[in-house]
Coordinates of C-alpha atoms and ligand atoms in Angstrom, one line a residue:
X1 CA -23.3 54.5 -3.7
X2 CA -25.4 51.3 -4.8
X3 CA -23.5 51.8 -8.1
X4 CA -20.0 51.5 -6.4
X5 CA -21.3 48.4 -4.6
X6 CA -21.9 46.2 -7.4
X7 CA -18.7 47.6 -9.2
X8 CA -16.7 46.3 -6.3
X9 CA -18.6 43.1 -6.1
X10 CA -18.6 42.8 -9.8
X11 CA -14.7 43.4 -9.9
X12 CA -14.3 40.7 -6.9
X13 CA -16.2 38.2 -8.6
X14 CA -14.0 38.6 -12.3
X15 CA -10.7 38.5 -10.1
X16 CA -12.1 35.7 -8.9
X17 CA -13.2 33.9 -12.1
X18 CA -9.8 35.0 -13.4
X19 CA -7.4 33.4 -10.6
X20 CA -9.5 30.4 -10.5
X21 CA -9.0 29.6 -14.1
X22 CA -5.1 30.7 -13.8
X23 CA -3.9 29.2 -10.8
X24 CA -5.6 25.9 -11.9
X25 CA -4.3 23.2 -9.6
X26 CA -6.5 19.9 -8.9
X27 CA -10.2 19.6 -9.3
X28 CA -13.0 17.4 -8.2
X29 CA -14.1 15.2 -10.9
X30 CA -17.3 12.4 -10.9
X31 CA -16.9 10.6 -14.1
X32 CA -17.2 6.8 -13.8
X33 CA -17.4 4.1 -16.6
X34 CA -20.7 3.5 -18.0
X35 CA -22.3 -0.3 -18.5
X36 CA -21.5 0.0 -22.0
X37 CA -18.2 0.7 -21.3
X38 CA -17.9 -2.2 -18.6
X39 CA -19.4 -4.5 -20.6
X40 CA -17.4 -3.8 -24.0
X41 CA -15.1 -6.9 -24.0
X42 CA -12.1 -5.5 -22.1
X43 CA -8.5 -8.0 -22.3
X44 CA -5.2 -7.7 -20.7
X45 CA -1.5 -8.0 -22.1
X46 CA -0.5 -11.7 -22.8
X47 CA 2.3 -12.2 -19.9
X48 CA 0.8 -9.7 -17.3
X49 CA 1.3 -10.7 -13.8
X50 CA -2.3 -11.7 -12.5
X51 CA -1.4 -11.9 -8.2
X52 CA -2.9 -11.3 -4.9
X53 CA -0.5 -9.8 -2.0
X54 CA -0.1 -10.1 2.0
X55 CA 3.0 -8.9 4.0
X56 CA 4.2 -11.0 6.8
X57 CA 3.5 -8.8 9.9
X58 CA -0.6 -9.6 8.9
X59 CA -0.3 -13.2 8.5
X60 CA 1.7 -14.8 10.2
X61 CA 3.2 -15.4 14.5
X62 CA 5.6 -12.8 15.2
X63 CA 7.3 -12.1 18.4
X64 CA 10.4 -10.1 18.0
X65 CA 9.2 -7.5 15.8
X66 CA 8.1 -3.7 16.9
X67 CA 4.5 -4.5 16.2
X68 CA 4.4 -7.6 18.0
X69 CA 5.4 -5.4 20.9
X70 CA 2.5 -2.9 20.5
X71 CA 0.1 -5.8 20.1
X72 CA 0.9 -6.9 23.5
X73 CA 0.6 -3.5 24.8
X74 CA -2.9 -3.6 23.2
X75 CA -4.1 -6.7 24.9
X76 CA -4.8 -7.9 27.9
X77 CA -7.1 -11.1 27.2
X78 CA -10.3 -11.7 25.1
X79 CA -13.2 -9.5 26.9
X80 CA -10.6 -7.3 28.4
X81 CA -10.3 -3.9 26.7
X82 CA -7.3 -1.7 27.1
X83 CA -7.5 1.5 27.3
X84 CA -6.2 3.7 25.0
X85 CA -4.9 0.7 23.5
X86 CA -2.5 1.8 19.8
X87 CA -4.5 -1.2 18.1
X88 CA -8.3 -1.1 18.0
X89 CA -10.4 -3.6 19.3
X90 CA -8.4 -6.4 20.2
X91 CA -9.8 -7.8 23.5
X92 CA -12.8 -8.8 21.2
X93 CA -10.3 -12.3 20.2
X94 CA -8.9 -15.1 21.8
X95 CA -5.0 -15.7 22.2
X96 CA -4.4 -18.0 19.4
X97 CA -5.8 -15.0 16.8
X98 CA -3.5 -12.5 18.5
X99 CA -0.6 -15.1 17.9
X100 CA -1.5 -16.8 14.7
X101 CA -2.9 -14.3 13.2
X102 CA -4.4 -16.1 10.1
X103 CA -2.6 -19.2 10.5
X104 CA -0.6 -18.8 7.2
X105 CA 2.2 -20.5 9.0
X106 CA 0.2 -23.7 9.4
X107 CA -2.5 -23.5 6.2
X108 CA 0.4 -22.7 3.9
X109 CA -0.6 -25.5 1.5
X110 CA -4.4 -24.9 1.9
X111 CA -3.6 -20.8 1.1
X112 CA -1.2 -21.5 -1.8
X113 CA -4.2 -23.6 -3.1
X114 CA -6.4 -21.1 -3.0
X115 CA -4.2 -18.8 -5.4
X116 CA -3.8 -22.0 -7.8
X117 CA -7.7 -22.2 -8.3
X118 CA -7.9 -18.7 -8.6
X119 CA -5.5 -19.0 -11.4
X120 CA -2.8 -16.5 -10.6
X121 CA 0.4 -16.4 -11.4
X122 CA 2.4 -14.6 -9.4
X123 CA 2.5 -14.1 -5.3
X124 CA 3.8 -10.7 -3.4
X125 CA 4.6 -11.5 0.4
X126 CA 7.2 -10.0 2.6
X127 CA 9.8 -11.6 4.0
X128 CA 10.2 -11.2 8.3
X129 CA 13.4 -9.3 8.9
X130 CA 12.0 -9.5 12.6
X131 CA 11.4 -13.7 12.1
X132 CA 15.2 -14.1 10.4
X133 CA 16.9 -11.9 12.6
X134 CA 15.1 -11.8 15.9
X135 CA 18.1 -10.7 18.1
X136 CA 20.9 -8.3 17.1
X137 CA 24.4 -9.6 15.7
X138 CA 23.2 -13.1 15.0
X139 CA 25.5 -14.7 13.1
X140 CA 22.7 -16.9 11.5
X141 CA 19.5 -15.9 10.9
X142 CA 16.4 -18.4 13.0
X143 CA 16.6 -21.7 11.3
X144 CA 12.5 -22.0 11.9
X145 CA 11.9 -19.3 10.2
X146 CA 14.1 -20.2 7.1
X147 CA 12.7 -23.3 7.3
X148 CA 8.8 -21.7 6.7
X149 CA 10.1 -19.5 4.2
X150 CA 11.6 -22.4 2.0
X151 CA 8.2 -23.9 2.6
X152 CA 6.8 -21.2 0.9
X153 CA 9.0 -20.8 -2.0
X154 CA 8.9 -24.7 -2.8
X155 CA 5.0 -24.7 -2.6
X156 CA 4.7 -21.7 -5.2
X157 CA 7.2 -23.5 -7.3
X158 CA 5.1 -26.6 -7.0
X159 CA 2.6 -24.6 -8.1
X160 CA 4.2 -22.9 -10.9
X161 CA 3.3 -19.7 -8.6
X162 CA 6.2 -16.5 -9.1
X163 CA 7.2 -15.0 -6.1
X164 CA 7.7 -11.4 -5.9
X165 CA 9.3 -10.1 -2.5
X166 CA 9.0 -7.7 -0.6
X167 CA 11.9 -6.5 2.2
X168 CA 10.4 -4.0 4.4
X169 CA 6.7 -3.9 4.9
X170 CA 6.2 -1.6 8.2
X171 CA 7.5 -4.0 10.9
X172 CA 11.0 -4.2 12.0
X173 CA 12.7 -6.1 14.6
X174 CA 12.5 -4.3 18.1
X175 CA 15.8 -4.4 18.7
X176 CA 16.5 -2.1 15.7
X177 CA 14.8 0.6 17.8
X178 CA 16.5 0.0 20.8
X179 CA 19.0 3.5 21.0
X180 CA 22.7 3.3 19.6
X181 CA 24.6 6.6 20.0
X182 CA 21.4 8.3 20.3
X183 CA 20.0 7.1 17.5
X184 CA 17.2 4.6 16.8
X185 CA 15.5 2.5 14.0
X186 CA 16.4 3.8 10.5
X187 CA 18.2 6.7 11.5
X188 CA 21.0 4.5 13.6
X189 CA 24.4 5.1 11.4
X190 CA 24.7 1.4 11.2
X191 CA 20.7 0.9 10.4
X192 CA 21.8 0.6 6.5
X193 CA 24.5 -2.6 7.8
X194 CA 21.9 -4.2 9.7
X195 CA 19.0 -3.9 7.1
X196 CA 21.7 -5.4 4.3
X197 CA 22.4 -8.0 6.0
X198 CA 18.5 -9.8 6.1
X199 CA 19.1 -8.4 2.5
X200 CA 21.9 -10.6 1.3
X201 CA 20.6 -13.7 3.2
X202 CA 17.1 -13.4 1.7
X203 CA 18.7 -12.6 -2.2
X204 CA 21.0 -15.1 -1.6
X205 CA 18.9 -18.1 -0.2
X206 CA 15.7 -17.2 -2.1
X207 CA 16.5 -14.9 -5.0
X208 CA 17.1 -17.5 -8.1
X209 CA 13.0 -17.2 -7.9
X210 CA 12.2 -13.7 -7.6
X211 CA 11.8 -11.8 -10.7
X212 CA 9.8 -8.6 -9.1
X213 CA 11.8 -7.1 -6.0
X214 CA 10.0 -4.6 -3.6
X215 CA 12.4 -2.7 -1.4
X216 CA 10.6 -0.5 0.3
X217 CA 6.6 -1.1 0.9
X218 CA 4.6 2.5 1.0
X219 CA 7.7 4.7 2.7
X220 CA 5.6 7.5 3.2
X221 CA 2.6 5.8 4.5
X222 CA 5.2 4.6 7.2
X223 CA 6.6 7.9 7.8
X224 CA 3.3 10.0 8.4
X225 CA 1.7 7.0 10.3
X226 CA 5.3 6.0 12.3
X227 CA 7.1 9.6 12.9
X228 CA 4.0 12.0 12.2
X229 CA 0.5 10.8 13.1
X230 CA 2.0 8.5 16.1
X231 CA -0.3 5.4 15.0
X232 CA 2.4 2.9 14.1
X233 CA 5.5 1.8 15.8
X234 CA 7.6 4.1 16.7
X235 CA 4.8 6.3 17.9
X236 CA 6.4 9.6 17.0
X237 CA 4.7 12.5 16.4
X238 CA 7.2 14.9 14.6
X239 CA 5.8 18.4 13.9
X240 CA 6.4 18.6 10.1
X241 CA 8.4 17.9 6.9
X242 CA 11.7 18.8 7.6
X243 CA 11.8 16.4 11.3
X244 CA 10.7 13.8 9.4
X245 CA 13.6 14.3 6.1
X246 CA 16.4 12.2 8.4
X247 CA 13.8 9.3 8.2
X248 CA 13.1 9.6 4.5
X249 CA 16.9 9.7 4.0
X250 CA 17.6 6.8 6.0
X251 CA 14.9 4.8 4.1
X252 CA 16.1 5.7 0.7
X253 CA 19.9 5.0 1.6
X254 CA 18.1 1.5 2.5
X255 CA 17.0 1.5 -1.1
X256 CA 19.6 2.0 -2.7
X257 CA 21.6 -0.8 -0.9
X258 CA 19.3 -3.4 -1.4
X259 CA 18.9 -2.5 -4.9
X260 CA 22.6 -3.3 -5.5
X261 CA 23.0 -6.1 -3.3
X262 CA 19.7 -7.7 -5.7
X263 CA 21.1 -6.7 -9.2
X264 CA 24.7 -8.0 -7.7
X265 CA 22.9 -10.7 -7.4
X266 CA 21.3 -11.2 -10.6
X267 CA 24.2 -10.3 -12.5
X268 CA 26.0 -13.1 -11.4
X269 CA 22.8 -15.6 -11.4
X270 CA 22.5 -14.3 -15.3
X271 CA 18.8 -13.6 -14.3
X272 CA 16.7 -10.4 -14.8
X273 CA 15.7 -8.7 -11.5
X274 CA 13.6 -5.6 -11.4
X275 CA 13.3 -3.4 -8.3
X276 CA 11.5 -0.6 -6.8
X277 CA 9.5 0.4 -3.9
X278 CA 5.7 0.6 -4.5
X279 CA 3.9 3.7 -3.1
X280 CA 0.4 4.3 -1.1
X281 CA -1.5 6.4 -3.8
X282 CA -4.9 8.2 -3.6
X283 CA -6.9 10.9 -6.0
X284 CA -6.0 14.0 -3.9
X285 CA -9.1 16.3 -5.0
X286 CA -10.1 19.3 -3.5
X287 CA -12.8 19.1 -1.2
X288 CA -14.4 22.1 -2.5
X289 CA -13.9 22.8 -6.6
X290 CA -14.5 26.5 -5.9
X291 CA -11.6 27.1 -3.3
X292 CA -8.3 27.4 -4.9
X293 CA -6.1 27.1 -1.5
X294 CA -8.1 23.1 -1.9
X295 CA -7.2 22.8 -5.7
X296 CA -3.2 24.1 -5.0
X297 CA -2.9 22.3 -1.4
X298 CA -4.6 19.4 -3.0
X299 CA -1.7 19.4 -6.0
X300 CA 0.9 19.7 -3.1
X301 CA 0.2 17.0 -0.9
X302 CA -0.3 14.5 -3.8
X303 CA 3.4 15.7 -4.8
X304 CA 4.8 15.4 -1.4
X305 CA 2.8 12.2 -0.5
X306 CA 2.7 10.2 -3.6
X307 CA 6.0 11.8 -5.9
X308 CA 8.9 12.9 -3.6
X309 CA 10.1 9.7 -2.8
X310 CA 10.1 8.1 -6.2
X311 CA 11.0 11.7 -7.6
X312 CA 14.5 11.2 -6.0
X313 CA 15.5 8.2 -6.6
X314 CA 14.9 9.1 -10.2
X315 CA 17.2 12.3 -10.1
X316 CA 19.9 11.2 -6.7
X317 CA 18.7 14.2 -5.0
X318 CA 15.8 14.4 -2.2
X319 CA 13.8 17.7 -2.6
X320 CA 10.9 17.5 0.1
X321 CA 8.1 19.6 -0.9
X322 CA 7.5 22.9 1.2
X323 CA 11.0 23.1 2.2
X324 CA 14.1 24.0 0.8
X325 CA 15.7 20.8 1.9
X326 CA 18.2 19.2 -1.5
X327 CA 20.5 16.6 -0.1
X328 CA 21.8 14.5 -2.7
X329 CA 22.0 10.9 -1.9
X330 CA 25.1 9.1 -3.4
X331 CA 24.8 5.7 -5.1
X332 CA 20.8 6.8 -5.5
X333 CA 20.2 8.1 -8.8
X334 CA 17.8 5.7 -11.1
X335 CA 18.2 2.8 -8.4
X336 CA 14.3 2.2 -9.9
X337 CA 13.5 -0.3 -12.7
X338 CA 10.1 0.6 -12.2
X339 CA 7.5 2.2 -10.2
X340 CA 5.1 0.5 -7.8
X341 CA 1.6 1.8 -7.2
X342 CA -0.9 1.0 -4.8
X343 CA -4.2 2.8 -5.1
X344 CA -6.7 2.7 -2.9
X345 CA -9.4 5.7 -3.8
X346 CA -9.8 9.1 -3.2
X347 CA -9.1 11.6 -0.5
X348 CA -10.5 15.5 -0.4
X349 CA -8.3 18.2 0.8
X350 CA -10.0 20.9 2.7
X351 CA -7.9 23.8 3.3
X352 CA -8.5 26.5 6.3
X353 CA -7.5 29.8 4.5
X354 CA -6.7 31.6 7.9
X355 CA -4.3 28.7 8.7
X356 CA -3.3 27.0 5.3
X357 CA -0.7 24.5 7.0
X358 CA -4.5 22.9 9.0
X359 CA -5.8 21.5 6.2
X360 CA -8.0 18.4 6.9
X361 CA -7.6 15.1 4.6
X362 CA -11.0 13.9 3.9
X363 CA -11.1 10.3 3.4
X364 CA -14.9 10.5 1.8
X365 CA -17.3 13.4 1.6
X366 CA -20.3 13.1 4.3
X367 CA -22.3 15.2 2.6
X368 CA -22.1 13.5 -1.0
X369 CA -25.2 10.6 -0.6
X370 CA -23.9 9.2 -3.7
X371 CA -20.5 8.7 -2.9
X372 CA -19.5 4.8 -2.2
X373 CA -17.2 4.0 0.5
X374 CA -16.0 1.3 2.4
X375 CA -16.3 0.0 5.9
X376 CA -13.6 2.1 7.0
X377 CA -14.9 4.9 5.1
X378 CA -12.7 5.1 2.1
X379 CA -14.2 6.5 -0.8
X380 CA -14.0 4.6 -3.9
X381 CA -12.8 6.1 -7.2
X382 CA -12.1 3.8 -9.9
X383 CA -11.0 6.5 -12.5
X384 CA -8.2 7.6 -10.2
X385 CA -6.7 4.0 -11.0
X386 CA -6.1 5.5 -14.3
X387 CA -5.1 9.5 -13.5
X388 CA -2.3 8.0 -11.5
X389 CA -1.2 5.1 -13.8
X390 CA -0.6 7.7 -16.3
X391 CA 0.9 10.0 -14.1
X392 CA 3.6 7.6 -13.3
X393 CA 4.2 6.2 -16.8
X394 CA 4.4 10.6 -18.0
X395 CA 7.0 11.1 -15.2
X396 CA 9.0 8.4 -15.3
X397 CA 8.4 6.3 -18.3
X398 CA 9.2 2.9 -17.0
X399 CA 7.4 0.0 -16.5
X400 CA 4.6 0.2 -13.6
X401 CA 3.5 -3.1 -11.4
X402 CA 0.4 -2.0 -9.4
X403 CA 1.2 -4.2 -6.5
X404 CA -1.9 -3.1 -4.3
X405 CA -5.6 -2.4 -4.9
X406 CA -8.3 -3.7 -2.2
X407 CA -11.1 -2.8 -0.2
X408 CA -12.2 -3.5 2.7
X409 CA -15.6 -5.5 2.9
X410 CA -16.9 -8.3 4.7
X411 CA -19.7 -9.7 3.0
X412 CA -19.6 -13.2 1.4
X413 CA -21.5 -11.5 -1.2
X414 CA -19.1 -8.6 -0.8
X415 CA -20.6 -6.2 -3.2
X416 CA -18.5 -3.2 -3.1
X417 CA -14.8 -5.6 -3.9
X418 CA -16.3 -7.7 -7.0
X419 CA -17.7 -4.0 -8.3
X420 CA -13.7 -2.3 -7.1
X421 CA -12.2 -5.5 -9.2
X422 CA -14.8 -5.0 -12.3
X423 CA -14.1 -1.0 -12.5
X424 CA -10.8 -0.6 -11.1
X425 CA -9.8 -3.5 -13.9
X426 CA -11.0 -2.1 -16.5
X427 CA -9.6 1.7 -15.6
X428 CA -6.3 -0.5 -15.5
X429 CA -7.2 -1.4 -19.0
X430 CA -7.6 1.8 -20.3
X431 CA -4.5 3.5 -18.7
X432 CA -2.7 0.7 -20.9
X433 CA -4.7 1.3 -23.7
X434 CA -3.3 5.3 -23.4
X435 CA 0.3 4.3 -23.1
X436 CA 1.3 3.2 -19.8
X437 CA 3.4 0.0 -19.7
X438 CA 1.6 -1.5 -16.6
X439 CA 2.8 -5.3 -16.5
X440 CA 0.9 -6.5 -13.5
X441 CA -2.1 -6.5 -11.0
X442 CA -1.9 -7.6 -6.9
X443 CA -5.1 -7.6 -5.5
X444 CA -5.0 -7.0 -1.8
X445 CA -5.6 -9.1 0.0
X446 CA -5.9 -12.7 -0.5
X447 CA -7.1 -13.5 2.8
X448 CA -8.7 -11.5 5.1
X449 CA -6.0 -10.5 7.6
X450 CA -4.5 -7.9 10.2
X451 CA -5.1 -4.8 9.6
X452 CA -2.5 -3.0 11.4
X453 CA -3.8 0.0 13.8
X454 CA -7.3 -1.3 13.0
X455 CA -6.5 -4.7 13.8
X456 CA -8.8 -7.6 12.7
X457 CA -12.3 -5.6 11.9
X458 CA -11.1 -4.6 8.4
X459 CA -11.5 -7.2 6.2
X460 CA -9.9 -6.8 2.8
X461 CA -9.8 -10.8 1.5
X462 CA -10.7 -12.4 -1.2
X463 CA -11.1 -15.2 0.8
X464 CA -12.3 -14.7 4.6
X465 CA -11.1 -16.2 7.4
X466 CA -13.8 -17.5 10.4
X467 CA -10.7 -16.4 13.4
X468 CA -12.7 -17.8 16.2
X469 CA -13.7 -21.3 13.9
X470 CA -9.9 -22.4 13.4
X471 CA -9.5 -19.8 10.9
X472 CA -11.7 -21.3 8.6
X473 CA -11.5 -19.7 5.1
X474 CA -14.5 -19.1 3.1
X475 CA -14.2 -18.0 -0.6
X476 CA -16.1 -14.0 -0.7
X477 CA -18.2 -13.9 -3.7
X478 CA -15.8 -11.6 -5.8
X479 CA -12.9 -15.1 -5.6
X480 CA -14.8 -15.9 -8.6
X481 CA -15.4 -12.4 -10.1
X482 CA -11.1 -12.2 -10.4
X483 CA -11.0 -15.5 -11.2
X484 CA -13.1 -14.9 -14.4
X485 CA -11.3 -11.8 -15.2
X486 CA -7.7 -13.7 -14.7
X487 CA -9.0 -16.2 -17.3
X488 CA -10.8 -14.2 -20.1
X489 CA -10.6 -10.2 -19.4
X490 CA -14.0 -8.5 -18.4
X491 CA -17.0 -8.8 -20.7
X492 CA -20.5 -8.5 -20.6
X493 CA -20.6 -11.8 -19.0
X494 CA -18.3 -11.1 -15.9
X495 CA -20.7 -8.0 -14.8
X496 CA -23.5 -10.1 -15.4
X497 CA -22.3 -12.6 -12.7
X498 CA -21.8 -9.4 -10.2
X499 CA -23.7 -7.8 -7.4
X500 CA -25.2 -5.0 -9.5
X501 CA -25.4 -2.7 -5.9
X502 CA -22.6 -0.4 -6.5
X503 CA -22.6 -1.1 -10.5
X504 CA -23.7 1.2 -13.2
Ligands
LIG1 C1 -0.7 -1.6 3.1 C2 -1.3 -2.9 3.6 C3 -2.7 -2.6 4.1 C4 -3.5 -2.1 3.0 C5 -5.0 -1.8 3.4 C6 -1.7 -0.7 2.4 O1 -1.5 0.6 2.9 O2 0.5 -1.8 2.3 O3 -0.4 -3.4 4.5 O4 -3.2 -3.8 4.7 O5 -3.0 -0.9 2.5 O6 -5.0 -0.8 4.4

């Protein structure tokens, strides 16, 4: 009896051992760079873009655009909460934060400053469809805010500062969600007309400058937080994949037309453009190394989060994983000159193996002491940076522009971004180093500014603003940290001058 027992268990365990091993999928790694490593003189490509990036919606007045309508349904004065207010924490600031924002608009000079001394030499923003075309059918787009943005190109060319735009960065005008034929937003049949026409008058006003296009800014972190998770506009919370393929479509048939309305463009300008979209990208590891429905789910969601998108505008054909959706998209196929990553950490996948479509996404692991995270509780990953570089460049094998890469931290000294900058960096490095053609850094952010759903607690800058002291900025500690790296790589000195806290 006792004998059969342990058989059984004995023959559990070996199938066990032996599907684990098969089935593979993701695992949960811990390696991170040793000092020696940090401190070995680390240098970056001769004409790599060095460049910090913002998006228009966190910086600057808006009033026609879909956010600027949930931010007044999520305020009702300093000292007034709202309840169940979409943004968080909003009545903690006065009017002239919720409408200024950071004040870009009127310390354009002082900001653009700020990225000369740092010595960067490139700037991604996004352009305000929402601020050019505040009503539908205008004829012309708002002279004021042409006027701004011509501001803004002039002082980066004073400055011998390259922009590199970006089209659609989460906020849309509200009138492109307003129903036609029972449609709204990006699934309207005429969505595509509307969204090429701010197209053409941006490439055409602005686009002699721009060298480094950005379509689409993080389509699936739009999708899941827009249509899904029902925590940005339009608040809708679809049950799965396939409710949400009509948006995805939508979006990349958006692609695709700005893409030929900007190499149009350049053709006839005789100038290189490149264009992509740039995608939200984490370390999807299983929560738990020993369960494989973690390690396989893990594997799946990093494909369906991070690849799908990219995936088919590489091959014309949208394939949504965990469904047996195929729709080819004409006038799609390799509308990508290269891919744009923005990585931000890592998040664990915990699977429930009586319900494996509830898994939970982790963004840290409580009961790792060890682990560093951030004040929204992102857990930081520095080798990731490199895993996912050189996922890209094997897939697709064309030029990558990491266009995002921040924390958020609020300290002067802010420990935890001039360590991120220091490790990330040099993971950056070594991803090069093994092949991948990376060609530029954006740090976000440059100045601390507002944080969508989380509103103005999150504080990702290199510089911070004071809000309630006339939005004051104040260079963080790790300013000088990039600046150093900009200039002369990392090296023994540049992690000398750090916080050692979160260090090795
Ligand atoms: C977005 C930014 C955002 C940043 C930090 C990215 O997902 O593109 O707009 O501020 O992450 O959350």
């Amino acid at each position: 009896m006792f004998n059969r027992k342990l058989q059984t268990t004995l023959f559990i365990l070996v199938v066990g051992a032996i599907l684990l091993v098969s089935v593979g999928g993701k695992r949960r790694g811990s390696k991170r760079l040793t000092t020696q490593e940090i401190t070995a003189t680390i240098t970056f490509p001769k004409n790599f873009l060095w460049g910090t990036a913002t998006a228009a919606e966190q910086l600057e007045p808006t009033d026609a655009s879909d956010w600027a309508s949930l931010v007044r349904k999520s305020y009702a004065g300093k000292g007034n909460p709202v309840a169940n207010a979409p943004i968080k924490n909003l009545h903690k600031w006065s009017k002239p934060v919720i409408q200024y924002k950071t004040d870009h608009e009127r310390k354009l000079a002082t900001d653009v400053a700020l990225m000369k001394e740092l010595g960067v030499n490139s700037y991604r923003f996004s352009i305000a469809w929402d601020r050019l075309f505040p009503r539908s059918n205008m004829a012309l787009p708002d002279a004021t805010a042409v006027q701004f943005y011509d501001k803004l190109f002039a002082e980066l060319k004073k400055n011998n500062i390259e922009p590199s735009v970006t089209l659609f960065h989460f906020s849309a005008p509200a009138w492109f969600f307003e129903a036609k034929d029972g449609k709204k937003g990006w699934e309207r049949n005429d969505a595509v007309e509307h969204f090429s026409r701010f197209v053409k008058f941006v490439v055409d006003r602005w686009g002699k400058n721009v060298h480094v296009w950005c379509t689409l800014n993080e389509p699936m972190v739009y999708i899941y937080s827009g249509y899904m998770q029902g925590i940005f506009p339009p608040l809708e919370k679809r049950p799965n994949e396939v409710s949400i393929a009509p948006v995805m479509e939508a979006l990349l048939n958006a692609h695709a037309a700005a893409y030929k309305i900007i190499k149009d463009r350049a053709a006839k300008n005789k100038m290189q453009a490149l264009v992509g979209v740039t995608q939200h990208t984490r370390e999807f590891a299983p929560y738990r190394n020993y369960a494989i429905l973690d390690r396989i789910i893990a594997g799946k969601v990093e494909q369906a989060f991070i690849w799908d998108f990219t995936d088919a505008i590489q091959t014309g054909v949208l394939n949504i994983t965990n469904t047996d959706i195929a729709k080819t998209i004409p006038g799609l196929k390799r509308t990508q000159d290269y891919i744009g990553i923005n990585y931000y950490g890592r998040f664990y996948i915990k699977s429930n193996i009586f319900n494996p479509t509830k898994f939970e996404v982790k963004n840290h692991d409580k009961a790792d002491t060890n682990e560093i995270k951030n004040e929204l509780g992102w857990a930081d990953y520095p080798i990731g940076m490199k895993t996912i570089l050189l996922a890209a460049a094997s897939r697709y094998a064309l030029p990558i522009y990491i266009l995002e890469s921040g924390t958020a931290n609020a300290d002067l000294n802010d420990k935890l971004r001039q360590q991120l900058l220091i490790t990330h960096l040099a993971e950056v490095a070594n991803a090069i180093k093994d092949g991948a053609d990376v060609r530029g850094y954006f740090h976000w952010s440059l100045i601390d500014n507002f944080e969508w759903a989380e509103g103005f607690d999150a504080r990702f800058g290199l510089v911070a603003i004071d809000y309630e002291n006339n939005f004051l900025r104040k260079k963080r500690k790790s300013f000088d940290i990039y600046k150093n790296i900009i200039q002369s790589g990392i090296s023994a000195a540049v992690y000398n001058s750090a916080a050692k806290a979160y260090l090795p």
